[in-house]
Amino acid sequence: MNIKAEKFKAYIAKNSLTNFKVEENQNGENENTRVTFHTYVKVFGQKLPAVIVMDESIYVILRVQVIPDIEYMKNKDEFIRCVNEMNINYKAVKYYLGTDNALYLDMYIPNKNDELDGDLVMDLLNAITAHLEKEYPNWMKLLWS
């Protein structure tokens, strides 16, 4: 397990956070050791799957699956236009459509390999939740119109 992940795992234990599942990936000797913390963010009573990905790079990734599948949308072009507009307007979060047709939100936290501020990670997850509570109704209108 990489140092950042070890520190976050200790932070979770110290703060008795029970909504995290840890998944370790060994990618080979020359690759980064990636650890994924599975959790969720709660938006209007819905639990949206979220992960925190830590490896030996300079970044920690916070990722939320906002909409699981847009394949059946009638107005995909309008939806994609809105995704692009939000990416222009928001600096801290970026949206993208995955190969699985899901809409994801990503936030990257730069930090040194041997440092991790667990409070900052949790504060940013809370900021993502607040952001989604603001934007989620707009996504749902587009999804169901």
Short mmCIF file of N, CA and C in Angstrom, two decimals:
data_model
loop_
_atom_site.label_atom_id
_atom_site.label_comp_id
_atom_site.label_asym_id
_atom_site.label_seq_id
_atom_site.Cartn_x
_atom_site.Cartn_y
_atom_site.Cartn_z
N MET A 1 0.86 -1.18 0.00
CA MET A 1 0.00 0.00 0.00
C MET A 1 0.90 1.23 0.00
N ASN A 2 0.52 2.24 -0.79
CA ASN A 2 1.33 3.45 -0.84
C ASN A 2 1.11 4.30 0.42
N ILE A 3 2.01 5.25 0.63
CA ILE A 3 2.02 6.04 1.86
C ILE A 3 0.74 6.85 2.02
N LYS A 4 0.28 7.50 0.94
CA LYS A 4 -0.95 8.30 1.03
C LYS A 4 -2.11 7.42 1.47
N ALA A 5 -2.24 6.25 0.86
CA ALA A 5 -3.34 5.34 1.19
C ALA A 5 -3.24 4.86 2.63
N GLU A 6 -2.02 4.57 3.08
CA GLU A 6 -1.85 4.15 4.48
C GLU A 6 -2.32 5.25 5.42
N LYS A 7 -1.97 6.49 5.10
CA LYS A 7 -2.38 7.62 5.95
C LYS A 7 -3.90 7.80 5.93
N PHE A 8 -4.51 7.62 4.76
CA PHE A 8 -5.96 7.78 4.69
C PHE A 8 -6.67 6.64 5.40
N LYS A 9 -6.12 5.45 5.28
CA LYS A 9 -6.70 4.29 5.99
C LYS A 9 -6.65 4.54 7.50
N ALA A 10 -5.55 5.09 8.00
CA ALA A 10 -5.42 5.41 9.41
C ALA A 10 -6.41 6.52 9.80
N TYR A 11 -6.59 7.50 8.91
CA TYR A 11 -7.55 8.58 9.15
C TYR A 11 -8.96 8.02 9.28
N ILE A 12 -9.31 7.11 8.40
CA ILE A 12 -10.64 6.48 8.43
C ILE A 12 -10.85 5.75 9.76
N ALA A 13 -9.85 4.99 10.18
CA ALA A 13 -9.94 4.25 11.44
C ALA A 13 -10.05 5.20 12.63
N LYS A 14 -9.20 6.22 12.65
CA LYS A 14 -9.17 7.17 13.76
C LYS A 14 -10.51 7.89 13.91
N ASN A 15 -11.16 8.19 12.78
CA ASN A 15 -12.42 8.94 12.80
C ASN A 15 -13.65 8.03 12.73
N SER A 16 -13.43 6.73 12.84
CA SER A 16 -14.51 5.73 12.85
C SER A 16 -15.46 5.89 11.66
N LEU A 17 -14.88 6.12 10.49
CA LEU A 17 -15.67 6.23 9.25
C LEU A 17 -15.90 4.81 8.71
N THR A 18 -17.15 4.43 8.62
CA THR A 18 -17.46 3.03 8.27
C THR A 18 -17.95 2.86 6.83
N ASN A 19 -18.10 3.93 6.10
CA ASN A 19 -18.65 3.82 4.75
C ASN A 19 -17.56 3.78 3.66
N PHE A 20 -16.43 3.16 3.97
CA PHE A 20 -15.35 3.00 3.00
C PHE A 20 -14.98 1.53 2.88
N LYS A 21 -14.78 1.09 1.65
CA LYS A 21 -14.26 -0.25 1.38
C LYS A 21 -12.94 -0.04 0.63
N VAL A 22 -11.91 -0.74 1.06
CA VAL A 22 -10.57 -0.54 0.49
C VAL A 22 -10.26 -1.64 -0.51
N GLU A 23 -9.76 -1.24 -1.68
CA GLU A 23 -9.34 -2.19 -2.72
C GLU A 23 -7.92 -1.84 -3.15
N GLU A 24 -7.01 -2.81 -2.98
CA GLU A 24 -5.62 -2.58 -3.36
C GLU A 24 -5.33 -3.25 -4.71
N ASN A 25 -4.59 -2.55 -5.56
CA ASN A 25 -4.17 -3.09 -6.86
C ASN A 25 -2.66 -2.99 -6.97
N GLN A 26 -2.02 -4.11 -7.19
CA GLN A 26 -0.59 -4.13 -7.47
C GLN A 26 -0.46 -4.24 -8.99
N ASN A 27 0.10 -3.22 -9.61
CA ASN A 27 0.18 -3.20 -11.07
C ASN A 27 1.52 -3.67 -11.61
N GLY A 28 2.35 -4.23 -10.81
CA GLY A 28 3.67 -4.64 -11.27
C GLY A 28 4.75 -3.79 -10.62
N GLU A 29 5.99 -4.25 -10.71
CA GLU A 29 7.08 -3.57 -10.02
C GLU A 29 7.31 -2.14 -10.48
N ASN A 30 7.16 -1.88 -11.77
CA ASN A 30 7.47 -0.56 -12.30
C ASN A 30 6.26 0.36 -12.32
N GLU A 31 5.10 -0.13 -11.92
CA GLU A 31 3.88 0.67 -11.93
C GLU A 31 3.59 1.19 -10.53
N ASN A 32 2.74 2.21 -10.47
CA ASN A 32 2.30 2.73 -9.18
C ASN A 32 1.41 1.71 -8.48
N THR A 33 1.49 1.68 -7.19
CA THR A 33 0.59 0.86 -6.39
C THR A 33 -0.66 1.69 -6.16
N ARG A 34 -1.77 1.23 -6.69
CA ARG A 34 -3.02 1.98 -6.61
C ARG A 34 -3.92 1.38 -5.53
N VAL A 35 -4.49 2.27 -4.73
CA VAL A 35 -5.46 1.87 -3.72
C VAL A 35 -6.72 2.68 -3.98
N THR A 36 -7.86 1.99 -4.03
CA THR A 36 -9.14 2.63 -4.28
C THR A 36 -10.00 2.49 -3.04
N PHE A 37 -10.48 3.61 -2.56
CA PHE A 37 -11.41 3.64 -1.42
C PHE A 37 -12.81 3.84 -2.00
N HIS A 38 -13.64 2.83 -1.91
CA HIS A 38 -15.01 2.91 -2.41
C HIS A 38 -15.91 3.49 -1.32
N THR A 39 -16.77 4.41 -1.71
CA THR A 39 -17.71 5.02 -0.79
C THR A 39 -18.89 5.54 -1.60
N TYR A 40 -19.59 6.52 -1.10
CA TYR A 40 -20.70 7.13 -1.83
C TYR A 40 -20.87 8.56 -1.34
N VAL A 41 -21.56 9.36 -2.15
CA VAL A 41 -22.03 10.66 -1.70
C VAL A 41 -23.55 10.62 -1.75
N LYS A 42 -24.18 11.21 -0.78
CA LYS A 42 -25.63 11.18 -0.69
C LYS A 42 -26.19 12.49 -1.24
N VAL A 43 -26.99 12.40 -2.29
CA VAL A 43 -27.58 13.57 -2.93
C VAL A 43 -29.08 13.34 -3.03
N PHE A 44 -29.83 14.16 -2.35
CA PHE A 44 -31.29 14.03 -2.32
C PHE A 44 -31.73 12.60 -2.00
N GLY A 45 -31.09 12.01 -1.02
CA GLY A 45 -31.45 10.67 -0.57
C GLY A 45 -30.89 9.54 -1.40
N GLN A 46 -30.26 9.85 -2.53
CA GLN A 46 -29.66 8.82 -3.38
C GLN A 46 -28.18 8.68 -3.05
N LYS A 47 -27.72 7.45 -2.99
CA LYS A 47 -26.31 7.19 -2.77
C LYS A 47 -25.62 7.03 -4.12
N LEU A 48 -24.83 8.02 -4.49
CA LEU A 48 -24.08 7.98 -5.75
C LEU A 48 -22.72 7.35 -5.48
N PRO A 49 -22.36 6.30 -6.25
CA PRO A 49 -21.07 5.64 -6.02
C PRO A 49 -19.91 6.63 -6.20
N ALA A 50 -18.96 6.54 -5.28
CA ALA A 50 -17.79 7.41 -5.33
C ALA A 50 -16.55 6.60 -4.98
N VAL A 51 -15.43 7.03 -5.51
CA VAL A 51 -14.15 6.41 -5.18
C VAL A 51 -13.12 7.50 -4.94
N ILE A 52 -12.17 7.15 -4.11
CA ILE A 52 -10.98 7.98 -3.90
C ILE A 52 -9.82 7.10 -4.32
N VAL A 53 -9.08 7.53 -5.33
CA VAL A 53 -8.00 6.72 -5.89
C VAL A 53 -6.67 7.36 -5.50
N MET A 54 -5.82 6.54 -4.86
CA MET A 54 -4.50 7.01 -4.43
C MET A 54 -3.45 6.08 -4.99
N ASP A 55 -2.44 6.67 -5.61
CA ASP A 55 -1.29 5.90 -6.07
C ASP A 55 -0.04 6.70 -5.75
N GLU A 56 1.05 6.35 -6.35
CA GLU A 56 2.31 7.03 -6.04
C GLU A 56 2.55 8.26 -6.91
N SER A 57 1.53 8.65 -7.67
CA SER A 57 1.65 9.87 -8.47
C SER A 57 1.40 11.08 -7.57
N ILE A 58 1.44 12.26 -8.14
CA ILE A 58 1.24 13.49 -7.39
C ILE A 58 -0.24 13.77 -7.12
N TYR A 59 -1.15 12.96 -7.68
CA TYR A 59 -2.58 13.22 -7.58
C TYR A 59 -3.34 12.21 -6.74
N VAL A 60 -4.38 12.70 -6.10
CA VAL A 60 -5.44 11.88 -5.52
C VAL A 60 -6.68 12.21 -6.33
N ILE A 61 -7.41 11.19 -6.76
CA ILE A 61 -8.61 11.41 -7.58
C ILE A 61 -9.85 11.13 -6.75
N LEU A 62 -10.77 12.09 -6.76
CA LEU A 62 -12.11 11.88 -6.21
C LEU A 62 -13.03 11.73 -7.42
N ARG A 63 -13.76 10.63 -7.49
CA ARG A 63 -14.62 10.36 -8.65
C ARG A 63 -16.00 9.93 -8.18
N VAL A 64 -17.03 10.52 -8.78
CA VAL A 64 -18.41 10.18 -8.46
C VAL A 64 -19.13 9.80 -9.75
N GLN A 65 -19.87 8.70 -9.69
CA GLN A 65 -20.73 8.33 -10.82
C GLN A 65 -22.06 9.06 -10.60
N VAL A 66 -22.28 10.10 -11.40
CA VAL A 66 -23.45 10.96 -11.23
C VAL A 66 -24.70 10.33 -11.83
N ILE A 67 -24.57 9.82 -13.04
CA ILE A 67 -25.69 9.16 -13.73
C ILE A 67 -25.14 7.85 -14.29
N PRO A 68 -25.75 6.70 -13.96
CA PRO A 68 -25.18 5.41 -14.36
C PRO A 68 -25.25 5.10 -15.85
N ASP A 69 -26.22 5.68 -16.57
CA ASP A 69 -26.34 5.34 -17.99
C ASP A 69 -27.16 6.40 -18.70
N ILE A 70 -26.59 7.04 -19.71
CA ILE A 70 -27.34 8.04 -20.47
C ILE A 70 -27.77 7.50 -21.83
N GLU A 71 -27.57 6.23 -22.06
CA GLU A 71 -27.85 5.62 -23.37
C GLU A 71 -29.28 5.85 -23.82
N TYR A 72 -30.23 5.81 -22.91
CA TYR A 72 -31.64 5.90 -23.27
C TYR A 72 -32.16 7.33 -23.35
N MET A 73 -31.29 8.31 -23.16
CA MET A 73 -31.74 9.71 -23.21
C MET A 73 -32.20 10.11 -24.60
N LYS A 74 -33.26 10.87 -24.66
CA LYS A 74 -33.77 11.36 -25.94
C LYS A 74 -32.97 12.55 -26.43
N ASN A 75 -32.50 13.37 -25.50
CA ASN A 75 -31.83 14.63 -25.86
C ASN A 75 -30.34 14.58 -25.52
N LYS A 76 -29.64 13.59 -26.01
CA LYS A 76 -28.21 13.43 -25.71
C LYS A 76 -27.38 14.63 -26.13
N ASP A 77 -27.71 15.20 -27.30
CA ASP A 77 -26.93 16.35 -27.78
C ASP A 77 -27.02 17.51 -26.81
N GLU A 78 -28.19 17.80 -26.30
CA GLU A 78 -28.37 18.87 -25.32
C GLU A 78 -27.64 18.53 -24.02
N PHE A 79 -27.70 17.28 -23.63
CA PHE A 79 -27.04 16.82 -22.44
C PHE A 79 -25.52 17.03 -22.56
N ILE A 80 -24.95 16.62 -23.67
CA ILE A 80 -23.52 16.76 -23.89
C ILE A 80 -23.12 18.24 -23.94
N ARG A 81 -23.97 19.07 -24.52
CA ARG A 81 -23.71 20.51 -24.54
C ARG A 81 -23.65 21.05 -23.11
N CYS A 82 -24.56 20.60 -22.27
CA CYS A 82 -24.58 21.04 -20.87
C CYS A 82 -23.34 20.55 -20.12
N VAL A 83 -22.92 19.32 -20.38
CA VAL A 83 -21.70 18.79 -19.76
C VAL A 83 -20.51 19.67 -20.13
N ASN A 84 -20.39 19.98 -21.40
CA ASN A 84 -19.28 20.82 -21.85
C ASN A 84 -19.34 22.22 -21.24
N GLU A 85 -20.54 22.78 -21.15
CA GLU A 85 -20.70 24.11 -20.56
C GLU A 85 -20.29 24.10 -19.08
N MET A 86 -20.66 23.04 -18.37
CA MET A 86 -20.28 22.96 -16.97
C MET A 86 -18.76 22.84 -16.83
N ASN A 87 -18.13 22.12 -17.73
CA ASN A 87 -16.66 22.00 -17.68
C ASN A 87 -15.98 23.34 -17.92
N ILE A 88 -16.62 24.19 -18.68
CA ILE A 88 -16.08 25.53 -18.89
C ILE A 88 -16.27 26.39 -17.64
N ASN A 89 -17.43 26.25 -17.01
CA ASN A 89 -17.79 27.11 -15.88
C ASN A 89 -17.18 26.70 -14.54
N TYR A 90 -16.96 25.41 -14.35
CA TYR A 90 -16.44 24.93 -13.07
C TYR A 90 -14.97 24.58 -13.19
N LYS A 91 -14.15 25.13 -12.30
CA LYS A 91 -12.71 24.88 -12.34
C LYS A 91 -12.32 23.63 -11.56
N ALA A 92 -12.95 23.41 -10.41
CA ALA A 92 -12.50 22.36 -9.50
C ALA A 92 -12.98 20.97 -9.89
N VAL A 93 -14.13 20.88 -10.56
CA VAL A 93 -14.67 19.58 -10.94
C VAL A 93 -14.80 19.51 -12.45
N LYS A 94 -14.63 18.32 -12.99
CA LYS A 94 -14.79 18.08 -14.41
C LYS A 94 -15.70 16.88 -14.61
N TYR A 95 -16.60 17.02 -15.55
CA TYR A 95 -17.52 15.95 -15.90
C TYR A 95 -17.06 15.29 -17.19
N TYR A 96 -17.35 14.00 -17.32
CA TYR A 96 -17.09 13.31 -18.58
C TYR A 96 -18.00 12.10 -18.70
N LEU A 97 -18.18 11.67 -19.93
CA LEU A 97 -18.94 10.45 -20.21
C LEU A 97 -17.96 9.31 -20.34
N GLY A 98 -18.17 8.27 -19.55
CA GLY A 98 -17.29 7.11 -19.60
C GLY A 98 -17.66 6.18 -20.74
N THR A 99 -16.82 5.22 -21.00
CA THR A 99 -17.08 4.24 -22.06
C THR A 99 -18.30 3.38 -21.72
N ASP A 100 -18.72 3.40 -20.46
CA ASP A 100 -19.92 2.67 -20.04
C ASP A 100 -21.18 3.52 -20.13
N ASN A 101 -21.10 4.69 -20.79
CA ASN A 101 -22.22 5.63 -20.95
C ASN A 101 -22.67 6.27 -19.65
N ALA A 102 -21.85 6.23 -18.63
CA ALA A 102 -22.17 6.88 -17.35
C ALA A 102 -21.55 8.28 -17.34
N LEU A 103 -22.19 9.16 -16.59
CA LEU A 103 -21.65 10.50 -16.38
C LEU A 103 -20.87 10.49 -15.07
N TYR A 104 -19.61 10.90 -15.15
CA TYR A 104 -18.73 10.95 -13.98
C TYR A 104 -18.32 12.38 -13.68
N LEU A 105 -18.05 12.62 -12.42
CA LEU A 105 -17.47 13.87 -11.96
C LEU A 105 -16.11 13.52 -11.37
N ASP A 106 -15.08 14.23 -11.76
CA ASP A 106 -13.73 14.03 -11.22
C ASP A 106 -13.23 15.31 -10.59
N MET A 107 -12.50 15.13 -9.49
CA MET A 107 -11.75 16.22 -8.88
C MET A 107 -10.37 15.66 -8.54
N TYR A 108 -9.34 16.40 -8.90
CA TYR A 108 -7.97 15.97 -8.63
C TYR A 108 -7.39 16.84 -7.52
N ILE A 109 -6.73 16.17 -6.57
CA ILE A 109 -6.07 16.86 -5.48
C ILE A 109 -4.57 16.63 -5.64
N PRO A 110 -3.81 17.67 -5.98
CA PRO A 110 -2.36 17.47 -6.04
C PRO A 110 -1.77 17.46 -4.63
N ASN A 111 -0.87 16.53 -4.40
CA ASN A 111 -0.13 16.52 -3.14
C ASN A 111 1.10 15.65 -3.28
N LYS A 112 1.99 15.80 -2.32
CA LYS A 112 3.23 15.03 -2.35
C LYS A 112 2.93 13.58 -2.00
N ASN A 113 3.78 12.69 -2.47
CA ASN A 113 3.55 11.26 -2.29
C ASN A 113 3.49 10.84 -0.83
N ASP A 114 4.23 11.50 0.03
CA ASP A 114 4.27 11.07 1.43
C ASP A 114 3.36 11.89 2.33
N GLU A 115 2.49 12.71 1.75
CA GLU A 115 1.61 13.55 2.54
C GLU A 115 0.16 13.30 2.15
N LEU A 116 -0.72 13.40 3.11
CA LEU A 116 -2.15 13.34 2.82
C LEU A 116 -2.89 13.99 3.98
N ASP A 117 -3.79 14.88 3.64
CA ASP A 117 -4.62 15.56 4.62
C ASP A 117 -6.02 14.95 4.53
N GLY A 118 -6.34 14.04 5.44
CA GLY A 118 -7.64 13.36 5.43
C GLY A 118 -8.79 14.33 5.58
N ASP A 119 -8.60 15.37 6.42
CA ASP A 119 -9.66 16.37 6.57
C ASP A 119 -9.95 17.07 5.24
N LEU A 120 -8.91 17.37 4.48
CA LEU A 120 -9.10 18.02 3.18
C LEU A 120 -9.86 17.10 2.24
N VAL A 121 -9.51 15.83 2.20
CA VAL A 121 -10.22 14.88 1.33
C VAL A 121 -11.70 14.85 1.69
N MET A 122 -12.00 14.76 2.97
CA MET A 122 -13.41 14.71 3.40
C MET A 122 -14.12 16.04 3.12
N ASP A 123 -13.42 17.17 3.34
CA ASP A 123 -14.01 18.47 3.02
C ASP A 123 -14.34 18.58 1.54
N LEU A 124 -13.45 18.06 0.70
CA LEU A 124 -13.70 18.12 -0.75
C LEU A 124 -14.83 17.19 -1.15
N LEU A 125 -14.96 16.03 -0.52
CA LEU A 125 -16.12 15.16 -0.77
C LEU A 125 -17.41 15.89 -0.39
N ASN A 126 -17.38 16.60 0.72
CA ASN A 126 -18.55 17.39 1.13
C ASN A 126 -18.83 18.52 0.14
N ALA A 127 -17.78 19.14 -0.39
CA ALA A 127 -17.96 20.19 -1.40
C ALA A 127 -18.57 19.61 -2.67
N ILE A 128 -18.13 18.41 -3.05
CA ILE A 128 -18.71 17.75 -4.22
C ILE A 128 -20.19 17.47 -3.98
N THR A 129 -20.52 17.01 -2.77
CA THR A 129 -21.92 16.75 -2.43
C THR A 129 -22.75 18.03 -2.56
N ALA A 130 -22.25 19.13 -2.01
CA ALA A 130 -22.96 20.41 -2.11
C ALA A 130 -23.12 20.84 -3.57
N HIS A 131 -22.07 20.66 -4.35
CA HIS A 131 -22.12 21.00 -5.77
C HIS A 131 -23.18 20.16 -6.48
N LEU A 132 -23.19 18.86 -6.20
CA LEU A 132 -24.16 17.98 -6.85
C LEU A 132 -25.59 18.28 -6.41
N GLU A 133 -25.77 18.67 -5.16
CA GLU A 133 -27.12 19.04 -4.72
C GLU A 133 -27.62 20.27 -5.46
N LYS A 134 -26.71 21.11 -5.87
CA LYS A 134 -27.09 22.28 -6.67
C LYS A 134 -27.39 21.87 -8.12
N GLU A 135 -26.58 21.01 -8.69
CA GLU A 135 -26.69 20.69 -10.11
C GLU A 135 -27.54 19.45 -10.43
N TYR A 136 -27.71 18.57 -9.48
CA TYR A 136 -28.40 17.30 -9.74
C TYR A 136 -29.81 17.49 -10.29
N PRO A 137 -30.60 18.43 -9.77
CA PRO A 137 -31.93 18.63 -10.37
C PRO A 137 -31.88 19.00 -11.85
N ASN A 138 -30.87 19.77 -12.23
CA ASN A 138 -30.71 20.11 -13.66
C ASN A 138 -30.41 18.87 -14.50
N TRP A 139 -29.55 17.98 -13.95
CA TRP A 139 -29.24 16.75 -14.68
C TRP A 139 -30.49 15.89 -14.83
N MET A 140 -31.27 15.81 -13.76
CA MET A 140 -32.48 14.98 -13.81
C MET A 140 -33.51 15.53 -14.78
N LYS A 141 -33.63 16.87 -14.85
CA LYS A 141 -34.55 17.47 -15.84
C LYS A 141 -34.15 17.08 -17.24
N LEU A 142 -32.85 17.19 -17.53
CA LEU A 142 -32.36 16.82 -18.85
C LEU A 142 -32.55 15.33 -19.11
N LEU A 143 -32.31 14.53 -18.10
CA LEU A 143 -32.40 13.09 -18.26
C LEU A 143 -33.81 12.65 -18.58
N TRP A 144 -34.79 13.28 -17.96
CA TRP A 144 -36.17 12.83 -18.11
C TRP A 144 -36.99 13.67 -19.07
N SER A 145 -36.40 14.68 -19.71
CA SER A 145 -37.18 15.51 -20.66
C SER A 145 -37.13 14.94 -22.06
#
